Structure formats: C-alpha cells, structure tokens
Coordinates of C-alpha atoms in Angstrom, one line a residue:
Chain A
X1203 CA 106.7 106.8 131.5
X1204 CA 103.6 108.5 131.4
X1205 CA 102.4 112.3 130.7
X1206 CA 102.7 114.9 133.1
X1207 CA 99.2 115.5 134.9
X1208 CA 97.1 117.8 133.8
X1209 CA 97.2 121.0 135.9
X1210 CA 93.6 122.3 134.6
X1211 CA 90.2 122.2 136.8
X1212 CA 91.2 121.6 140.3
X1213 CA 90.3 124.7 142.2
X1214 CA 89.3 127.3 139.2
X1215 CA 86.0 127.7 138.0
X1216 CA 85.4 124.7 135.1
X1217 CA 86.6 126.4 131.6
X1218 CA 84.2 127.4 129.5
X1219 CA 83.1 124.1 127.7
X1220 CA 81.0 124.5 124.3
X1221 CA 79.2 122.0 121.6
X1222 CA 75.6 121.6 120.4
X1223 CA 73.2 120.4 122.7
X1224 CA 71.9 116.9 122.1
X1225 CA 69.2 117.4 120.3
X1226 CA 65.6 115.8 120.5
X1227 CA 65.1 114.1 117.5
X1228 CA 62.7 116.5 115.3
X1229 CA 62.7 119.3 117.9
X1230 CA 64.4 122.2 118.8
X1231 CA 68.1 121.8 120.5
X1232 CA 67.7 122.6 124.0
X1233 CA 69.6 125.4 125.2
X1234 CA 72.3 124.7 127.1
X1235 CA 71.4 126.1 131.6
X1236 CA 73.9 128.7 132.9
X1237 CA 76.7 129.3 130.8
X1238 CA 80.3 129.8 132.3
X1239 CA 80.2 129.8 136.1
X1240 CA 80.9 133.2 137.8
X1241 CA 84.6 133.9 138.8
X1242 CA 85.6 133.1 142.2
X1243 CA 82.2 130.9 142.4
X1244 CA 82.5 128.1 145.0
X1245 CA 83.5 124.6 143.7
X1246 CA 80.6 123.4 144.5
X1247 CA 78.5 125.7 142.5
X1248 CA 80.6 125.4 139.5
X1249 CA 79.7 121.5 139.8
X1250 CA 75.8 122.0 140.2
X1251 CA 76.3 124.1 137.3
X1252 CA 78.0 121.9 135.1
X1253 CA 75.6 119.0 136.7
X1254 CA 72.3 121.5 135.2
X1255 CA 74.1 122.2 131.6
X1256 CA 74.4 117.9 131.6
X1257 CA 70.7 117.9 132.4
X1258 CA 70.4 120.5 129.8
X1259 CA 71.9 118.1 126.8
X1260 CA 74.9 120.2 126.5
X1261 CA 76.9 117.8 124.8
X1262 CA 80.5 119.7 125.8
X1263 CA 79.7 119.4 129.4
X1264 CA 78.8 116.0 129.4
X1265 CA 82.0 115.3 127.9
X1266 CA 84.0 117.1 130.3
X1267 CA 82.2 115.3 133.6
X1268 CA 83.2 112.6 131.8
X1269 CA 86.8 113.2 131.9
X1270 CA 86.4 114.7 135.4
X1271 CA 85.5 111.4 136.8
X1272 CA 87.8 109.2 134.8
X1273 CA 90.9 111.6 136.2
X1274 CA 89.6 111.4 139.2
X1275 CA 88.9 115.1 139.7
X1276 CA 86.9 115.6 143.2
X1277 CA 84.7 118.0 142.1
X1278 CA 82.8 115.2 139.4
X1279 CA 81.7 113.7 142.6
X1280 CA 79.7 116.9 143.5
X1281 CA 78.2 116.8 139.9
X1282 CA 77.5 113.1 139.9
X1283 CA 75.4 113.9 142.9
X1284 CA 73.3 116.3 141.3
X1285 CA 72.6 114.0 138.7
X1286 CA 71.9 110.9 140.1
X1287 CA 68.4 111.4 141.6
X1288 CA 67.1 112.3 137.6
X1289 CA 68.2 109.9 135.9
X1290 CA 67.5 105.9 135.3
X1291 CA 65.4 106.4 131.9
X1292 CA 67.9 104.8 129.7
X1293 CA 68.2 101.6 128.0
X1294 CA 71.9 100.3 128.6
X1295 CA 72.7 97.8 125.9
X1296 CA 76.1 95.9 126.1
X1297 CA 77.4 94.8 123.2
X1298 CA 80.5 92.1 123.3
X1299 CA 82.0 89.7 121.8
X1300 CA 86.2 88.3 120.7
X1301 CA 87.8 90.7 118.7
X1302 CA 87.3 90.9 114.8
X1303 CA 83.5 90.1 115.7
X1304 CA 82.8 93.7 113.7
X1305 CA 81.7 95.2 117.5
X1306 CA 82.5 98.4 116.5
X1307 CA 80.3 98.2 112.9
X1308 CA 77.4 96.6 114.6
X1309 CA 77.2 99.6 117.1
X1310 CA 77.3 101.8 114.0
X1311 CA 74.7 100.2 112.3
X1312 CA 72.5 100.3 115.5
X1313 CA 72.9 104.1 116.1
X1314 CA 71.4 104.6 112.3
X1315 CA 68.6 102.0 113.2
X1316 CA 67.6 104.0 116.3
X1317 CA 67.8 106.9 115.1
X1318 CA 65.9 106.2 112.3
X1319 CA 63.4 105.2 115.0
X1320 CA 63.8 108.8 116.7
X1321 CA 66.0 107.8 119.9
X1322 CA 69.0 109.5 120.9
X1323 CA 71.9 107.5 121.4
X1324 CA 75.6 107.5 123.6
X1325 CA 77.8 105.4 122.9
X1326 CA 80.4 104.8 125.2
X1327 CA 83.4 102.6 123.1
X1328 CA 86.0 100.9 125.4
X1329 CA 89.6 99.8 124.4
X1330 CA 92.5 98.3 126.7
X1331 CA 95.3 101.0 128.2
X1332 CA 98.7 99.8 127.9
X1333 CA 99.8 98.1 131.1
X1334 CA 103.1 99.4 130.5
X1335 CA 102.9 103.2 129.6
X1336 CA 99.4 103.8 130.6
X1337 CA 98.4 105.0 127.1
X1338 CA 95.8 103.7 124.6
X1339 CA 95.2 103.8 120.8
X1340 CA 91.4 104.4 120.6
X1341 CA 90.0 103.3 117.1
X1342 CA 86.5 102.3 117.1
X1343 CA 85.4 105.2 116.5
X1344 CA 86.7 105.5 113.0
X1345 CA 83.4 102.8 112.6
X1346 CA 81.0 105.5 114.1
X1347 CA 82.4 108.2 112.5
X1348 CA 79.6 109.2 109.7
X1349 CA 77.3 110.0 112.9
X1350 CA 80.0 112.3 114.7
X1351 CA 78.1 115.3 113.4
X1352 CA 74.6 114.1 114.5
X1353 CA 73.3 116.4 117.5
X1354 CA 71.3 113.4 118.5
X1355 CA 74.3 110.9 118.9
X1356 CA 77.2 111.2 121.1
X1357 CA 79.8 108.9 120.6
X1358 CA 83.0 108.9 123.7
X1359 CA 85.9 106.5 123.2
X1360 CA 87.2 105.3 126.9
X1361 CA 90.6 103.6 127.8
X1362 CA 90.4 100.6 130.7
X1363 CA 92.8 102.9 132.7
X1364 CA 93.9 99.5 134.7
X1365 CA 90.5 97.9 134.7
X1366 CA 90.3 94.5 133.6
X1367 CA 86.4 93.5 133.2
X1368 CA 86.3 94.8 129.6
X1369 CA 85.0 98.0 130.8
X1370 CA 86.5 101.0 131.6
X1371 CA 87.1 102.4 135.1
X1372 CA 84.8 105.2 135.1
X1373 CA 82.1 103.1 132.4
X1374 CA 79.6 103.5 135.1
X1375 CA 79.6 106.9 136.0
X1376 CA 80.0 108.2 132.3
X1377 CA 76.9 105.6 131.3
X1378 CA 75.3 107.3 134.3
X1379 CA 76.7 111.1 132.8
X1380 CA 75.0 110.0 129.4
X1381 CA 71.6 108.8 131.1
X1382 CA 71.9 112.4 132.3
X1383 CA 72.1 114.4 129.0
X1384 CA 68.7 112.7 127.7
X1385 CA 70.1 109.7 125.5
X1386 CA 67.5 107.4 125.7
X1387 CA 70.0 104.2 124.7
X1388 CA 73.6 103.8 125.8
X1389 CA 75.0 101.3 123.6
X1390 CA 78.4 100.1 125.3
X1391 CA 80.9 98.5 123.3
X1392 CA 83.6 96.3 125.6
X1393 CA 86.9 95.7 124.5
X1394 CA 87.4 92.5 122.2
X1395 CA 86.4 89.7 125.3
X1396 CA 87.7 86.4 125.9
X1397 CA 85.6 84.6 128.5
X1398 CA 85.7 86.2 131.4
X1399 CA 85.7 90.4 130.8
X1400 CA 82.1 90.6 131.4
X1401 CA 81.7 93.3 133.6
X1402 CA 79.5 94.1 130.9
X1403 CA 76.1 92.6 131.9
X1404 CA 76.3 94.0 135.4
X1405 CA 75.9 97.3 133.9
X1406 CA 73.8 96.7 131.0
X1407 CA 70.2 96.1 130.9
X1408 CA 70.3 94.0 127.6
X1409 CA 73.8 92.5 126.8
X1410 CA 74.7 91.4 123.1
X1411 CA 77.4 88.9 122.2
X1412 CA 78.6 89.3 118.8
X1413 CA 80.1 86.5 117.1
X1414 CA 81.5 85.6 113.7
X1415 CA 81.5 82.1 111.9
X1416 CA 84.4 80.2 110.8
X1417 CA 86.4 81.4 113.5
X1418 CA 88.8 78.0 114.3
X1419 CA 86.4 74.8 114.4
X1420 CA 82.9 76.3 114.0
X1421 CA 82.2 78.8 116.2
X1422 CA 85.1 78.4 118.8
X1423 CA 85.8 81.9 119.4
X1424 CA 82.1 82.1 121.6
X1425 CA 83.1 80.4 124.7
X1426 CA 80.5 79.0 127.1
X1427 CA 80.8 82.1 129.7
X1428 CA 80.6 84.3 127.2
X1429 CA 77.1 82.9 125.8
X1430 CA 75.8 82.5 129.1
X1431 CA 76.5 86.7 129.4
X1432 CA 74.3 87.0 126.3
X1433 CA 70.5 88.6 126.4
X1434 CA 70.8 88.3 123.0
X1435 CA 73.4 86.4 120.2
X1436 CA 74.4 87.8 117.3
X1437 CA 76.0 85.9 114.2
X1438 CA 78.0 89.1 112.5
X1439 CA 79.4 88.6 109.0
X1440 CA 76.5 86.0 108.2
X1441 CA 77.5 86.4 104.5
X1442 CA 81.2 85.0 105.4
X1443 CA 81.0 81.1 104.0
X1444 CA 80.5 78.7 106.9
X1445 CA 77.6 80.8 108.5
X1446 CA 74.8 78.5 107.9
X1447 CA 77.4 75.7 110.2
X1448 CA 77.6 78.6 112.9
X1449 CA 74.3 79.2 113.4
X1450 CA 73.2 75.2 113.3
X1451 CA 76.1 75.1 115.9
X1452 CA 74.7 77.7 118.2
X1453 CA 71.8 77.0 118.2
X1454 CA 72.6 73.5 119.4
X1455 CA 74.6 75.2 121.8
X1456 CA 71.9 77.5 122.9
X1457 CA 69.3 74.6 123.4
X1458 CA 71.7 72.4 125.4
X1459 CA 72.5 75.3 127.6
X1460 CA 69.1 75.6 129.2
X1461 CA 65.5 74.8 129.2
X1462 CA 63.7 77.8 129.5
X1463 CA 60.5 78.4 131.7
X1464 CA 57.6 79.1 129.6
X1465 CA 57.5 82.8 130.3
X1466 CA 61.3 83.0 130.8
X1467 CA 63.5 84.9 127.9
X1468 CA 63.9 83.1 125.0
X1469 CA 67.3 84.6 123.9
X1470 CA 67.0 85.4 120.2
X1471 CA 70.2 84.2 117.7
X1472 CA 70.0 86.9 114.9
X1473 CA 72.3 87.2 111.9
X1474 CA 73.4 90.0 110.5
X1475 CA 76.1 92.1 107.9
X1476 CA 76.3 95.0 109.6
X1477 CA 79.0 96.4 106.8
X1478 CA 76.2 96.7 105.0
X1479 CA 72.8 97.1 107.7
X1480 CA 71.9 93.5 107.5
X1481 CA 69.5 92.4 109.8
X1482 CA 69.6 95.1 112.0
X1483 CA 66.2 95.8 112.3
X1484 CA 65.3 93.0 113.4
X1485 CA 67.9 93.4 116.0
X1486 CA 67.0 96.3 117.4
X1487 CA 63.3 94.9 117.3
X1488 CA 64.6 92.5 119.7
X1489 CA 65.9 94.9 121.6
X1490 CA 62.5 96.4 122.4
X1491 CA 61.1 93.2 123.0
X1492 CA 63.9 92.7 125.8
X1493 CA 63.4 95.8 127.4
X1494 CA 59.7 94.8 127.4
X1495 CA 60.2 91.7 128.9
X1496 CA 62.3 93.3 132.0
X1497 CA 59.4 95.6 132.6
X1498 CA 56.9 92.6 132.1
X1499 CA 58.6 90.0 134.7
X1500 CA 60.0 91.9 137.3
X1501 CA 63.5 91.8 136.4
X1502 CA 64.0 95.2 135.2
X1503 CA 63.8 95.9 139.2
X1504 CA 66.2 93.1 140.0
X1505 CA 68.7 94.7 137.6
X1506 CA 68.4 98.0 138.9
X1507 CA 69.0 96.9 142.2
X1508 CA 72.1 95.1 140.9
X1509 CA 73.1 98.3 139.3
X1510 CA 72.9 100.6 142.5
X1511 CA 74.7 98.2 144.8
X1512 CA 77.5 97.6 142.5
X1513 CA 79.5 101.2 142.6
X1514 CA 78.4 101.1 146.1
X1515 CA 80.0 98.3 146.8
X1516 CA 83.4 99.2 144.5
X1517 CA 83.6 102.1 146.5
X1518 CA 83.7 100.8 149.6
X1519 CA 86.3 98.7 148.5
X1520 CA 88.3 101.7 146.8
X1521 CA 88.3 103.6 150.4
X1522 CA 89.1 100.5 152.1
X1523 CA 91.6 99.5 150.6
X1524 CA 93.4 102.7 150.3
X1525 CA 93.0 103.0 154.1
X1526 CA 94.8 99.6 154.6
X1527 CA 97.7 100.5 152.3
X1528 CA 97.8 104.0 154.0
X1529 CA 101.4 103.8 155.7
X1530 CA 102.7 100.4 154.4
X1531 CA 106.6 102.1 154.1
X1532 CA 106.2 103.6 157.4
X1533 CA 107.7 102.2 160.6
X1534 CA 105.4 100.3 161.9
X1535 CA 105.0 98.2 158.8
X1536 CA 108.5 97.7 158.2
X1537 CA 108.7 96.0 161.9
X1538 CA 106.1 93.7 161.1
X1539 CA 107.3 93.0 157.7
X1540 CA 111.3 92.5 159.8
X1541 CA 109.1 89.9 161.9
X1542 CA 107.8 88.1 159.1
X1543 CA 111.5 88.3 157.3
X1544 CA 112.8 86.9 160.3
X1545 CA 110.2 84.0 160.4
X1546 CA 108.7 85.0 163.7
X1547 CA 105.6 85.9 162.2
X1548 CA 103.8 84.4 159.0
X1549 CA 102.5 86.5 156.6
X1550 CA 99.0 86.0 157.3
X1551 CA 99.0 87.2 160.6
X1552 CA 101.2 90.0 160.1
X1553 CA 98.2 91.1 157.6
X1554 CA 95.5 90.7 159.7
X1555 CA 96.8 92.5 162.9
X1556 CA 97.9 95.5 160.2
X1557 CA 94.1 95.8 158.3
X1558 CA 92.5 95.6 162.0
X1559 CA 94.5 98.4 163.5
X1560 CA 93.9 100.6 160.0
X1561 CA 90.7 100.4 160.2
X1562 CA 89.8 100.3 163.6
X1563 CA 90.7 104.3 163.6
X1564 CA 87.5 104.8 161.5
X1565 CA 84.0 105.3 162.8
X1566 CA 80.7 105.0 160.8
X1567 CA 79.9 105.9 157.7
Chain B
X844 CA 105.5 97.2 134.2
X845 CA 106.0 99.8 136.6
X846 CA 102.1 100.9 138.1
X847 CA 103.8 104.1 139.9
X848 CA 104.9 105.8 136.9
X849 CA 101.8 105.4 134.8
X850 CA 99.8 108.7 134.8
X851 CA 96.2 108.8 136.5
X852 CA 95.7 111.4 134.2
X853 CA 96.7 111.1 130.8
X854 CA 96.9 113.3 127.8
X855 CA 94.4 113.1 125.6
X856 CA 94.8 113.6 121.6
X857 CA 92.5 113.1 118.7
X858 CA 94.3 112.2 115.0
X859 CA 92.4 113.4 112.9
X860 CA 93.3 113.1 108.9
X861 CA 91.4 115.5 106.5
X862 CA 91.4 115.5 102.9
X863 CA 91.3 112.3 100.3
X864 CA 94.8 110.9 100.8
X865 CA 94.6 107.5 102.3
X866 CA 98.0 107.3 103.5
X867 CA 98.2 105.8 107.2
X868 CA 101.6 105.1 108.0
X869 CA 102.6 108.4 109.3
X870 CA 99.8 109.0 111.6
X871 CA 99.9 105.3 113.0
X872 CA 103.8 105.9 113.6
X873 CA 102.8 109.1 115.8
X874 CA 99.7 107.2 117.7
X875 CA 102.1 104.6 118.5
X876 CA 104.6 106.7 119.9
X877 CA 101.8 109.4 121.9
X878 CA 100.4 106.0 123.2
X879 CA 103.9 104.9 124.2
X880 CA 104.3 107.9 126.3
X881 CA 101.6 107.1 128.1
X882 CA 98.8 109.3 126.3
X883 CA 95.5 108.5 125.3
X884 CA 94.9 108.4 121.2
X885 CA 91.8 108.4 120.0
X886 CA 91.9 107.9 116.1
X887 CA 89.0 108.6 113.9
X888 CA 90.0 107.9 110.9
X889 CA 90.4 108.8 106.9
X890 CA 89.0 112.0 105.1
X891 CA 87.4 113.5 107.7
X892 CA 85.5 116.9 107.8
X893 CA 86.4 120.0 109.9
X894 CA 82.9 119.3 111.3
X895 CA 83.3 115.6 112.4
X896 CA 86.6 116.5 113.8
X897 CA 85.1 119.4 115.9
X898 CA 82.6 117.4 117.3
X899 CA 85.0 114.4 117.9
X900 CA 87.2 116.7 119.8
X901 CA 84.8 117.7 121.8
X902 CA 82.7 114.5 122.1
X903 CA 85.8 113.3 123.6
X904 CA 87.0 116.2 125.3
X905 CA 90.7 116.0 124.6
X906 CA 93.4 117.9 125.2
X907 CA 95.1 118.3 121.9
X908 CA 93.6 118.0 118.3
X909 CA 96.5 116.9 115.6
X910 CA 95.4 117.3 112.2
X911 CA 97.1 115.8 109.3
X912 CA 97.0 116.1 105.6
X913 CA 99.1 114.7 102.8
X914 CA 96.5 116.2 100.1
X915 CA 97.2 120.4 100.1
X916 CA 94.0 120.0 101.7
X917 CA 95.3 122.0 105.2
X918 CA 94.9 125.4 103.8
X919 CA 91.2 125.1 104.0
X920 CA 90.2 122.4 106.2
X921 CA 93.0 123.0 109.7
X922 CA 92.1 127.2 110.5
X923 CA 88.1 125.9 109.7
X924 CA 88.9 123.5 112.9
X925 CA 90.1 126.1 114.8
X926 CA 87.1 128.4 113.8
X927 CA 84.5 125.3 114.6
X928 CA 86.5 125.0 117.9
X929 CA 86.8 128.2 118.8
X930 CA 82.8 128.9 117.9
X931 CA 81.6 126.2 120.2
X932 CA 83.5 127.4 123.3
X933 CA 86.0 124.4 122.8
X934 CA 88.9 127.0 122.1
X935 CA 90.8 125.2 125.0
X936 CA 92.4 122.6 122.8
X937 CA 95.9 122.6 121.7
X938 CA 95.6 122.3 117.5
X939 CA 98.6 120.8 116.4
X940 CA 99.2 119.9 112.5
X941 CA 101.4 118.2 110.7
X942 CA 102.1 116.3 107.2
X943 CA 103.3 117.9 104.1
X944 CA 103.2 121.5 104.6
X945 CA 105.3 124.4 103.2
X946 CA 107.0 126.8 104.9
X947 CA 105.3 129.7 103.4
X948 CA 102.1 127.5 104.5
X949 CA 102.9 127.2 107.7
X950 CA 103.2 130.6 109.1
X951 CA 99.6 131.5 107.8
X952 CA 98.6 128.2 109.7
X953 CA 100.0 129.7 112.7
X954 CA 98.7 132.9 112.0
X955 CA 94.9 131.2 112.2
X956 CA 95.5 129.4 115.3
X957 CA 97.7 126.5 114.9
X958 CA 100.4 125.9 117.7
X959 CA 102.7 124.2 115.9
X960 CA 103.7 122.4 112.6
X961 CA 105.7 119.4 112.4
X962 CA 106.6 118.5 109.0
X963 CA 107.9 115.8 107.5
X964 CA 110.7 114.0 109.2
X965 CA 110.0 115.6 113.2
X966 CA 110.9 113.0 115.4
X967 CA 108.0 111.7 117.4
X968 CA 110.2 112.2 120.5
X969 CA 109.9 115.4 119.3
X970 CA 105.9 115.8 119.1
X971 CA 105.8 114.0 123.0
X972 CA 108.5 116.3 124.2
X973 CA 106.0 119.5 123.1
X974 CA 103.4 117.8 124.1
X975 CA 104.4 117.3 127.4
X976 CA 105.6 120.6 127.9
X977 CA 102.7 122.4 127.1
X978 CA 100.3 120.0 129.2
X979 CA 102.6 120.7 132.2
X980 CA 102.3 124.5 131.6
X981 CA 98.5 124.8 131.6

C-alpha cells in the first residue's frame, strides 16, 4: 500500500513556488531573489536559485526544499550546499516530553512569547508514520494554528518516515533549511517520547522536557533518561490538582540526579498552563539564559561540533550500507547464503567476507 | 508490515475545515483512510480562514488542499482558497472539496477552480482512488 510517487521536480526546472517572505519583525518583507528559474536552466542552477530565494526568506521555497530532501529528491543536495556555509545563527530548542504533556500548546504559547519579543520563529512539528502504510495523521498543528498567518512564523508538520529517535528523517536538514530563511529560533516539537526517542538533544541547542502531574504515581510518565535529556523541565498543566506533589517530586529527583559544579547549568524546573500563557515568560527567559550560558562556557562549540559530525556520520552509514546490500538477491549472495543453509558456513562469516568484497571496490572519498 | 511497498514519497494533503460547524467525524473518517493509503495528512483543525489555510498549504507544501464545510460556508470561503493560492504562485495544488454541497453549488465550485466535489456518502476508496490517479499523472 502506499501512494504512487510523485512524478514532479526530477529533471524540470523547480515549479514556480509562491508565499510571503518571512518577514523581519517590524520591517519590510524581504523580496524574494530570482523568481522562477529560466526554462531549460541546468539542475544545478535551478538549485542555487531556489538555495538564494531560501536565503531570501521566501517562505514557499523553504517549504519546498523541505519536501525535496524528505523525498529524497537529488537536486536538495545541490541546494543544501549553497546553504550550509550561511547559516548557524539559530537557536534550536527541543521540546519533548510523553504524550498528552500539551507539547504542541506549549510550542504555541512560545511562538506568541518570542514574537512578542521580535524573533522569528520555525517550527518544525514531528508525528510517527504508520509502520504499516507509510502514512501519517499530522495534528499539532491545529495548536499553532492562530499563528499560521504570521509572516514572521513558519510552522511545517513532518512525519518520522521510518525514523525512530522521535525525530523525523530529514529533521536536520529542514532545521538547517529554516536556519537558512532567517528564523532566529527553531522550536522542534518530537513525537510524544517514552525514554529513549531523544534524538532530540543531539540536534537541539537547548532541549525541554515537558511533563504533566498526576500522571500514574506522581510524576511517573518522566522517566530517568528522559530527565537526563532535559536543559530545562517543564511542569505543564500546573493548575491540574496534584501539581504542587509533582514538582516536590522532581525536584527531589532533579537534586539526586547530580551535583552540579558551581559554574555548571543549573537546570531550571518551571511550571506553566500554557492553555492559557502561564508561565511562559519566564520560560522563554530561561531560554536566553541557556543560550547564554553555552556561549559563556564553551559548550555552545562542543554542541556545534556535535551537530556537524552527526549527518556526517549518518551519511556515511546511509552510503555504506546501501553499498553492502547492493546485490544481496544476486548470485553470488545466494551461493553464500546456500553455504550457510547447508551449514558449511555460519552466518557470521558469510557476512563478513560479503561487506569486505562490497566495499573493497571503493576508493576514497 | 511490508517496508517495500511503503512509498518514499508520499502524498501530501492538508484538511482543512472552514466555517463554524464543529462537526469532526467526517473529516477524521477521510484522514484515516488518506493515512491508510499511505499519504501524509496534515490536519489543522476547526473554522479556519481561507488565509490560514493558504498559508498552511503552503507552509507545508502539500500536494492536495481538501476543504470541507458543513456550514453553506463553501460558496465564499473554497474559490477565495483557490484565489489566495493561485496569487502566491502556489496554484500547483490540487483543491479538492467536500461536505454538504448542492449540485447547483457544485458546478460554480468547479467553475472557480475546484477539481472535484465529493459529497456526502463518496466512499473514501473513492477520494484515494482520485487521488492517486491524479498524483501519478503529474
């Protein structure tokens, strides 16, 4: 089951995308570069001008690399190249948590906070693909939805597509494609988390774990890894009754966890009703003081460094490990896998003489 | 779960409802079934403008923008979509409506720029079966 594949960009010149710029807060929208890319135009030049009307805040384009790169279009890799020497201004703010922790609200409630504070924000809002047909139901955006028409938000809803750090695939690039159009904080939102989806704080700068109280005995929907993803905590729905238990709890919890070095982080446990803006300020406050503090002590640099290697590193893997599979139903295979059947060879082996003569057919990079 | 036959490049379709009715069960049954199939739904919610939904479509960059209405709110909200749409260079998008809409309605829908109607009763087979057929002839 699944749709049929799209037969659109490959090839042609990108269609003509449109939208609103993303707008400066209390300046003039800047005018999108270029326009539609001239017919018969090299691929490469309709992806360095797509890559310029990104740069450009031309929120249409942005939207359509982002797609490029989640279908795996070629041609996003062309644009992505462009982009990445200008960019690396953005605050990346995770924000996780179990389902029903009112994710999707807080993020709201933080886009009207920072804008009120004259940032301009993406959002990137991740929910889980169904294993079985491939397809999604995207809803947190019904949340978000009173800033849709801002020019100074942009709000994109992703599906895991197969991915199962509570990210989606292509999160990095399209955090990078948003860095790009001039948002100066990506908020990402993770699908409802459990323990160990936390893919998050590899590409965040600041990650926030929401929580609720009175979720099963105290707070027992935060689980230890989860808290020890957190750069900040976040007791949601502080007006539900058992919230004052909560927060004694984690703040027990927090204090146990770790002794922190004088000029170490002292992660912050706020509460807040973000249905109704509750302690959000303060929050965001929080937020700035955390970005601060990365700049202060070094780590900002460490976390960069963590952020470059990381799709470096995936996509090593990607290419290796499409190499190895590369001819697994062929002939070749099949006699190794008749040897292993036959219990002449083990398993083990069999895979280790079949990855070395894959890849000993490549050179260097 | 069979990994070969899911699509690496789903569909994409925003559900959008405009007007003041608040009545959900219809547009969940079809995001179900377009999710089913394997497409990607993104849902934005209740009483929407022609605005927000222009921008969502576009934020999002689907393929397909379904608008419904169970309010007689379509006349004026679904050809100002395809006006906002077809304004910002987003005139790509397959609009697609559907709710309760009379005949005489529906042809002047059409006339402004709506692909197709599906009224009350289509089957979502139906709605996938189009859906899929126009995506495959782009």
């Amino acid at each position: 089951m699944g749709g049929e594949p799209l037969a659109r960009v490959g090839g042609e010149p990108l269609a003509p995308v449109g939208g609103e710029p993303l707008a400066p807060v209390g300046g003039e929208p800047l005018a999108p570069v270029g326009g539609e890319p001239l017919a018969g135009a090299a691929p490469g030049q309709a992806a360095r001008e797509l890559a310029e009307r990104v740069l450009a805040g031309h929120a249409a384009s942005a939207a359509r690399l982002i797609r490029m790169v989640e279908d795996g279009r070629p041609e996003a890799r062309e644009a992505l190249r462009e982009l990445y020497p200008k960019i690396g201004r953005a605050h990346v703010v995770g924000v996780t948590g179990p389902p029903g922790a009112g994710k999707s609200t807080l993020v709201s409630a933080l886009i009207a906070e920072l804008r009120r504070r004259g940032r301009r924000i993406g959002v990137l809002a991740v929910d889980p693909s169904s294993p079985f047909s491939g397809g999604a139901i995207l809803g947190d955006r019904v949340r978000m939805q009173r800033h849709s028409t801002d020019p100074g938000v942009f709000i994109r809803s992703m599906a895991t597509r197969g991915a199962s750090g509570g990210l989606a695939r292509a999160s990095w690039e399209a955090e990078l494609v948003l860095d790009a159009m001039g948002c100066d904080v990506v908020l990402v939102e993770t699908v409802g988390v459990g323990q160990v989806e936390i893919d998050v704080v590899d590409l965040a700068h600041s990650t926030v774990v929401v929580c609720l109280p009175g979720a099963g005995d105290d707070v027992q929907a935060i689980k230890a890894g989860l808290l020890e993803a957190a750069d900040l905590l976040v007791l949601n729905k502080a007006d539900l009754p058992g919230a004052d238990d909560a927060e004694r709890w984690l703040h027990v919890l927090l204090h146990s966890a770790k002794a922190p070095a004088p000029d170490a982080w002292d992660l912050p446990l706020l509460r807040t009703v973000a249905s109704r803006e509750e302690g959000i300020p303060p929050l965001v406050d929080a937020l700035e003081r955390h970005r601060a503090y990365l700049e202060r002590s070094g780590e900002l640099a460490r976390i960069e460094a963590r952020r470059a290697r990381r799709p470096f590193v995936e996509r090593v893997r990607e290419r290796l490990v499409a190499r190895a599979l590369e001819g697994l139903e062929g002939p070749e295979a099949l006699r190794l896998l008749a040897e292993v059947e036959r219990r002449s060879l083990d398993p083990y082996t069999a895979a280790d003489r079949w990855v070395e003569a894959r890849l000993a057919g490549g050179g260097g990079p | 779960m069979n990994a070969a036959a899911v699509s690496e490049r789903p569909i994409r379709v925003l559900l959008a409802k405009l007007g003041l009715d608040a009545h959900t069960i219809g547009v969940t049954v079809i995001a179900r079934a377009l999710r089913d199939a394997g497409m990607e739904v993104i849902y934005s919610g209740l009483k929407q403008t022609p605005e927000m939904v222009a921008a969502t479509a576009i934020q999002e960059d689907v393929d397909v923008v379904g608008l419904s209405s169970l309010s007689a709110a379509h006349m004026q909200h679904f050809p100002r979509v395809v006006e906002l749409l077809r304004e910002q260079g987003a005139d790509d998008k397959l609009v697609i409506a559907g709710g309760v809409i009379p005949a005489e309605d529906a042809q002047r829908l059409r006339d402004a720029g709506v692909a197709a109607i599906f009224t009350m009763g289509t089957s979502t087979d139906e709605i996938v079966a189009f859906l899929r057929q126009w995506a495959a002839s782009r």
